[in-house]
Amino acid sequence: MLSVVLITLNEEANLRRTLPPLTLVSDDIVVVDAMSSDSTVDVCREHGAEVTQRSWEGYSSAKNFGASLAQHDWILSIDADEVLSDELIATLRELRPTLGKAYALDRITNYAGKWIKHSGWYPDWKVRLYHRDKAEWVGDFVHEELRLLSNTEVVRLPGKLYHYSYTSSEDHLNRIERYADLSARKMKASGREWKRSQALLSPFARFLRTYFLKLGVLDGSEGWKISRRNSYMVRLKYQQLRKLWEEEG
């Protein structure tokens, strides 16, 4: 058997779509909630989830804590804005009796109503099913990652993991500022200095990479927006990095 672990903070709208498929693959849904002020906890409990609330200490800490609360050793880590496809549900149900490796899910992102198939966003394989004694979550600045034991084999599973990440282009813009700031802080913490040449060239390079090398052009107007905003985020990141070093003197 496997347990599902979710991290939540004011996710009631997403959870009504996310939780029902999860009940089809596990009898143990563990939710670590960062003191939500909406109906998140009630929605989770309506679907049979066990909810533990605690103050926010970062994504990795919360996910590792959730795994420690699970009834089963095999953990399926799902974000509140992700939904299992019917094919993935069937795959997981068939796989449960023979779990033995780590498993990557085929995630595809929805951008303001359109599924993005290029632009550096797809393919987007994420290792999300693992044995809790053989992996741990690390990192917290921008995106956490699952660190596996070096000898762990990863198997890719059929079926999509639907990612409803950006409800609108405005939502994307709002998050860009936060990600740019977090990325700049991570760069500074690692000792990365601000350089004028990088600050000038990197945004342009990111646009070219996303729109042409990563085939954002094939995603239509959404690919154009994603490419431009990726470039914008890089520009903001370097602006913030310069500011952080100047503040330090």
Short mmCIF file of C-alpha atoms in Angstrom, two decimals:
data_model
loop_
_atom_site.label_atom_id
_atom_site.label_comp_id
_atom_site.label_asym_id
_atom_site.label_seq_id
_atom_site.Cartn_x
_atom_site.Cartn_y
_atom_site.Cartn_z
CA MET A 1 0.00 0.00 0.00
CA LEU A 2 0.96 3.65 -0.29
CA SER A 3 0.20 6.88 1.56
CA VAL A 4 -0.47 10.27 -0.01
CA VAL A 5 1.15 13.40 1.44
CA LEU A 6 -0.01 16.94 0.62
CA ILE A 7 1.15 20.33 1.87
CA THR A 8 -1.54 23.01 2.03
CA LEU A 9 -2.09 26.69 2.70
CA ASN A 10 -5.47 28.15 1.72
CA GLU A 11 -6.05 25.62 -1.05
CA GLU A 12 -9.79 24.96 -0.72
CA ALA A 13 -10.52 25.74 -4.39
CA ASN A 14 -7.86 23.35 -5.69
CA LEU A 15 -8.51 20.56 -3.21
CA ARG A 16 -12.06 19.86 -4.36
CA ARG A 17 -10.49 18.81 -7.67
CA THR A 18 -7.32 17.20 -6.28
CA LEU A 19 -8.61 15.00 -3.45
CA PRO A 20 -11.28 12.75 -5.06
CA PRO A 21 -8.81 10.93 -7.40
CA LEU A 22 -6.40 10.42 -4.50
CA THR A 23 -9.01 8.49 -2.53
CA LEU A 24 -8.97 5.92 -5.36
CA VAL A 25 -5.28 5.08 -4.88
CA SER A 26 -4.79 5.29 -1.11
CA ASP A 27 -6.61 4.76 2.17
CA ASP A 28 -4.19 7.10 3.94
CA ILE A 29 -4.11 10.77 2.91
CA VAL A 30 -1.87 12.90 5.12
CA VAL A 31 -2.20 16.68 4.95
CA VAL A 32 0.28 19.04 6.59
CA ASP A 33 -1.47 22.40 6.69
CA ALA A 34 0.35 25.69 7.31
CA MET A 35 -2.47 27.23 9.37
CA SER A 36 -4.91 27.92 6.53
CA SER A 37 -7.51 30.64 7.10
CA ASP A 38 -10.04 29.32 4.56
CA SER A 39 -11.93 26.00 4.45
CA THR A 40 -8.91 23.91 3.49
CA VAL A 41 -8.97 21.76 6.63
CA ASP A 42 -12.71 21.09 6.37
CA VAL A 43 -12.44 20.08 2.70
CA CYS A 44 -9.57 17.71 3.49
CA ARG A 45 -11.47 16.05 6.31
CA GLU A 46 -14.57 15.72 4.12
CA HIS A 47 -12.44 13.47 1.89
CA GLY A 48 -11.12 11.39 4.76
CA ALA A 49 -7.70 13.02 5.07
CA GLU A 50 -5.78 13.21 8.32
CA VAL A 51 -4.83 16.85 8.85
CA THR A 52 -2.00 18.14 11.01
CA GLN A 53 -1.52 21.88 11.35
CA ARG A 54 1.78 23.53 12.17
CA SER A 55 3.57 26.79 11.46
CA TRP A 56 5.41 27.12 8.17
CA GLU A 57 9.04 25.98 8.17
CA GLY A 58 9.54 25.46 4.44
CA TYR A 59 8.44 22.99 1.77
CA SER A 60 11.05 20.34 2.41
CA SER A 61 10.51 20.33 6.15
CA ALA A 62 6.74 20.04 5.71
CA LYS A 63 6.99 17.21 3.16
CA ASN A 64 9.44 15.22 5.25
CA PHE A 65 7.25 15.74 8.31
CA GLY A 66 4.20 14.55 6.37
CA ALA A 67 6.02 11.41 5.25
CA SER A 68 6.91 10.66 8.87
CA LEU A 69 3.19 10.72 9.78
CA ALA A 70 2.13 8.30 7.04
CA GLN A 71 0.80 4.83 7.82
CA HIS A 72 2.71 3.26 4.93
CA ASP A 73 6.37 3.42 3.90
CA TRP A 74 5.60 4.18 0.26
CA ILE A 75 4.82 7.87 -0.20
CA LEU A 76 2.99 9.55 -3.08
CA SER A 77 3.78 13.26 -2.83
CA ILE A 78 1.22 15.46 -4.58
CA ASP A 79 0.83 19.24 -4.62
CA ALA A 80 -2.55 20.80 -3.96
CA ASP A 81 -2.81 22.07 -7.55
CA GLU A 82 -2.09 18.67 -9.14
CA VAL A 83 -4.63 16.05 -10.27
CA LEU A 84 -4.14 12.40 -11.18
CA SER A 85 -5.41 11.43 -14.64
CA ASP A 86 -7.57 8.33 -15.04
CA GLU A 87 -4.66 6.49 -16.66
CA LEU A 88 -2.34 7.40 -13.80
CA ILE A 89 -4.91 6.25 -11.25
CA ALA A 90 -5.12 2.87 -12.99
CA THR A 91 -1.32 2.64 -13.14
CA LEU A 92 -0.93 3.35 -9.44
CA ARG A 93 -3.64 0.90 -8.43
CA GLU A 94 -1.99 -1.85 -10.47
CA LEU A 95 1.47 -0.97 -9.15
CA ARG A 96 0.66 -0.92 -5.43
CA PRO A 97 1.30 -4.63 -4.71
CA THR A 98 4.71 -4.60 -6.41
CA LEU A 99 6.29 -1.30 -5.34
CA GLY A 100 10.07 -1.56 -5.22
CA LYS A 101 11.78 1.42 -6.86
CA ALA A 102 11.22 5.17 -7.11
CA TYR A 103 8.69 6.38 -9.65
CA ALA A 104 8.47 9.50 -11.80
CA LEU A 105 5.18 11.03 -12.91
CA ASP A 106 4.57 12.70 -16.27
CA ARG A 107 3.47 16.20 -15.25
CA ILE A 108 1.90 18.63 -17.71
CA THR A 109 1.04 22.22 -16.79
CA ASN A 110 -2.12 24.16 -17.55
CA TYR A 111 -1.46 27.84 -18.24
CA ALA A 112 -4.61 29.98 -18.12
CA GLY A 113 -6.68 27.19 -19.65
CA LYS A 114 -4.18 25.75 -22.14
CA TRP A 115 -1.96 22.69 -21.71
CA ILE A 116 1.66 23.66 -22.37
CA LYS A 117 3.53 21.02 -24.38
CA HIS A 118 6.83 22.87 -24.93
CA SER A 119 8.43 26.09 -23.61
CA GLY A 120 10.70 24.18 -21.24
CA TRP A 121 7.66 23.18 -19.19
CA TYR A 122 7.11 19.82 -20.85
CA PRO A 123 8.20 17.09 -20.63
CA ASP A 124 8.39 17.55 -16.87
CA TRP A 125 9.04 14.24 -15.12
CA LYS A 126 8.80 14.46 -11.33
CA VAL A 127 9.83 11.71 -8.91
CA ARG A 128 6.86 11.63 -6.56
CA LEU A 129 6.43 8.01 -5.46
CA TYR A 130 9.19 6.73 -3.20
CA HIS A 131 10.07 4.75 -0.08
CA ARG A 132 10.47 7.16 2.81
CA ASP A 133 13.58 5.39 4.10
CA LYS A 134 15.33 5.88 0.76
CA ALA A 135 14.67 9.55 0.02
CA GLU A 136 14.25 12.97 1.59
CA TRP A 137 13.15 16.41 0.46
CA VAL A 138 15.84 19.10 0.38
CA GLY A 139 16.00 22.78 -0.58
CA ASP A 140 13.55 25.58 0.13
CA PHE A 141 14.55 28.80 -1.63
CA VAL A 142 12.51 28.41 -4.82
CA HIS A 143 11.70 24.75 -5.45
CA GLU A 144 12.30 21.76 -3.23
CA GLU A 145 13.64 18.52 -4.70
CA LEU A 146 13.57 14.88 -3.71
CA ARG A 147 17.02 13.44 -3.00
CA LEU A 148 17.21 9.68 -3.51
CA LEU A 149 19.81 7.22 -2.30
CA SER A 150 22.43 6.87 -5.04
CA ASN A 151 21.49 3.29 -5.92
CA THR A 152 17.76 3.95 -6.29
CA GLU A 153 16.34 3.12 -9.72
CA VAL A 154 13.72 5.49 -11.11
CA VAL A 155 10.89 4.17 -13.29
CA ARG A 156 8.67 6.43 -15.41
CA LEU A 157 4.97 5.67 -15.08
CA PRO A 158 2.30 5.98 -17.79
CA GLY A 159 -0.47 8.49 -17.23
CA LYS A 160 -0.46 12.26 -16.81
CA LEU A 161 -0.22 14.32 -13.65
CA TYR A 162 -2.25 17.44 -14.43
CA HIS A 163 -0.75 20.61 -12.96
CA TYR A 164 -3.16 23.55 -12.68
CA SER A 165 -0.45 26.02 -11.81
CA TYR A 166 -1.38 29.39 -13.32
CA THR A 167 -5.03 30.41 -13.45
CA SER A 168 -4.23 33.51 -15.53
CA SER A 169 -1.33 35.42 -17.02
CA GLU A 170 -1.75 37.93 -14.17
CA ASP A 171 -1.27 35.10 -11.70
CA HIS A 172 1.99 34.28 -13.49
CA LEU A 173 3.21 37.86 -13.24
CA ASN A 174 2.42 38.05 -9.55
CA ARG A 175 4.45 34.94 -8.83
CA ILE A 176 7.39 36.07 -10.95
CA GLU A 177 8.27 38.80 -8.47
CA ARG A 178 8.32 36.36 -5.57
CA TYR A 179 10.37 33.75 -7.46
CA ALA A 180 12.84 36.39 -8.65
CA ASP A 181 13.41 37.58 -5.10
CA LEU A 182 13.86 34.04 -3.76
CA SER A 183 16.24 33.16 -6.60
CA ALA A 184 18.33 36.26 -5.97
CA ARG A 185 18.60 35.42 -2.28
CA LYS A 186 19.67 31.89 -3.14
CA MET A 187 22.34 33.24 -5.51
CA LYS A 188 23.67 35.63 -2.89
CA ALA A 189 23.69 32.94 -0.20
CA SER A 190 25.91 30.85 -2.49
CA GLY A 191 28.32 33.77 -2.95
CA ARG A 192 27.23 34.62 -6.50
CA GLU A 193 28.22 38.21 -7.31
CA TRP A 194 26.32 40.58 -9.57
CA LYS A 195 27.98 41.09 -12.96
CA ARG A 196 26.82 43.66 -15.48
CA SER A 197 27.42 41.40 -18.49
CA GLN A 198 25.29 38.62 -17.03
CA ALA A 199 22.57 41.04 -15.97
CA LEU A 200 22.36 42.37 -19.53
CA LEU A 201 22.70 39.16 -21.52
CA SER A 202 20.96 36.55 -19.37
CA PRO A 203 17.37 37.82 -19.87
CA PHE A 204 17.82 37.83 -23.64
CA ALA A 205 19.41 34.38 -23.55
CA ARG A 206 16.52 33.04 -21.48
CA PHE A 207 14.00 34.31 -24.02
CA LEU A 208 15.87 32.68 -26.92
CA ARG A 209 16.18 29.43 -25.00
CA THR A 210 12.50 29.26 -24.06
CA TYR A 211 10.96 30.45 -27.31
CA PHE A 212 13.27 28.77 -29.83
CA LEU A 213 15.39 26.02 -28.25
CA LYS A 214 12.55 24.81 -26.01
CA LEU A 215 10.01 25.33 -28.83
CA GLY A 216 7.83 27.83 -27.02
CA VAL A 217 6.88 29.06 -30.48
CA LEU A 218 4.78 25.88 -30.84
CA ASP A 219 2.71 26.82 -27.80
CA GLY A 220 1.24 29.81 -29.61
CA SER A 221 0.47 33.03 -27.76
CA GLU A 222 0.93 31.27 -24.42
CA GLY A 223 4.45 30.23 -25.45
CA TRP A 224 5.21 33.83 -26.34
CA LYS A 225 3.96 35.03 -22.95
CA ILE A 226 5.89 32.37 -21.06
CA SER A 227 9.09 33.17 -22.97
CA ARG A 228 8.80 36.91 -22.34
CA ARG A 229 7.99 36.43 -18.68
CA ASN A 230 10.83 33.99 -18.19
CA SER A 231 13.10 36.71 -19.54
CA TYR A 232 11.47 39.28 -17.27
CA MET A 233 11.98 37.07 -14.22
CA VAL A 234 15.69 36.74 -14.99
CA ARG A 235 15.99 40.52 -15.30
CA LEU A 236 14.24 41.02 -11.96
CA LYS A 237 16.45 38.38 -10.36
CA TYR A 238 19.64 40.20 -11.31
CA GLN A 239 18.18 43.54 -10.25
CA GLN A 240 17.39 42.10 -6.84
CA LEU A 241 20.81 40.44 -6.60
CA ARG A 242 22.49 43.79 -7.20
CA LYS A 243 20.28 45.41 -4.57
CA LEU A 244 21.13 42.72 -2.00
CA TRP A 245 24.87 43.21 -2.46
CA GLU A 246 24.51 47.01 -2.31
CA GLU A 247 22.55 46.76 0.93
CA GLU A 248 25.37 44.73 2.44
CA GLY A 249 27.83 47.40 1.42
#
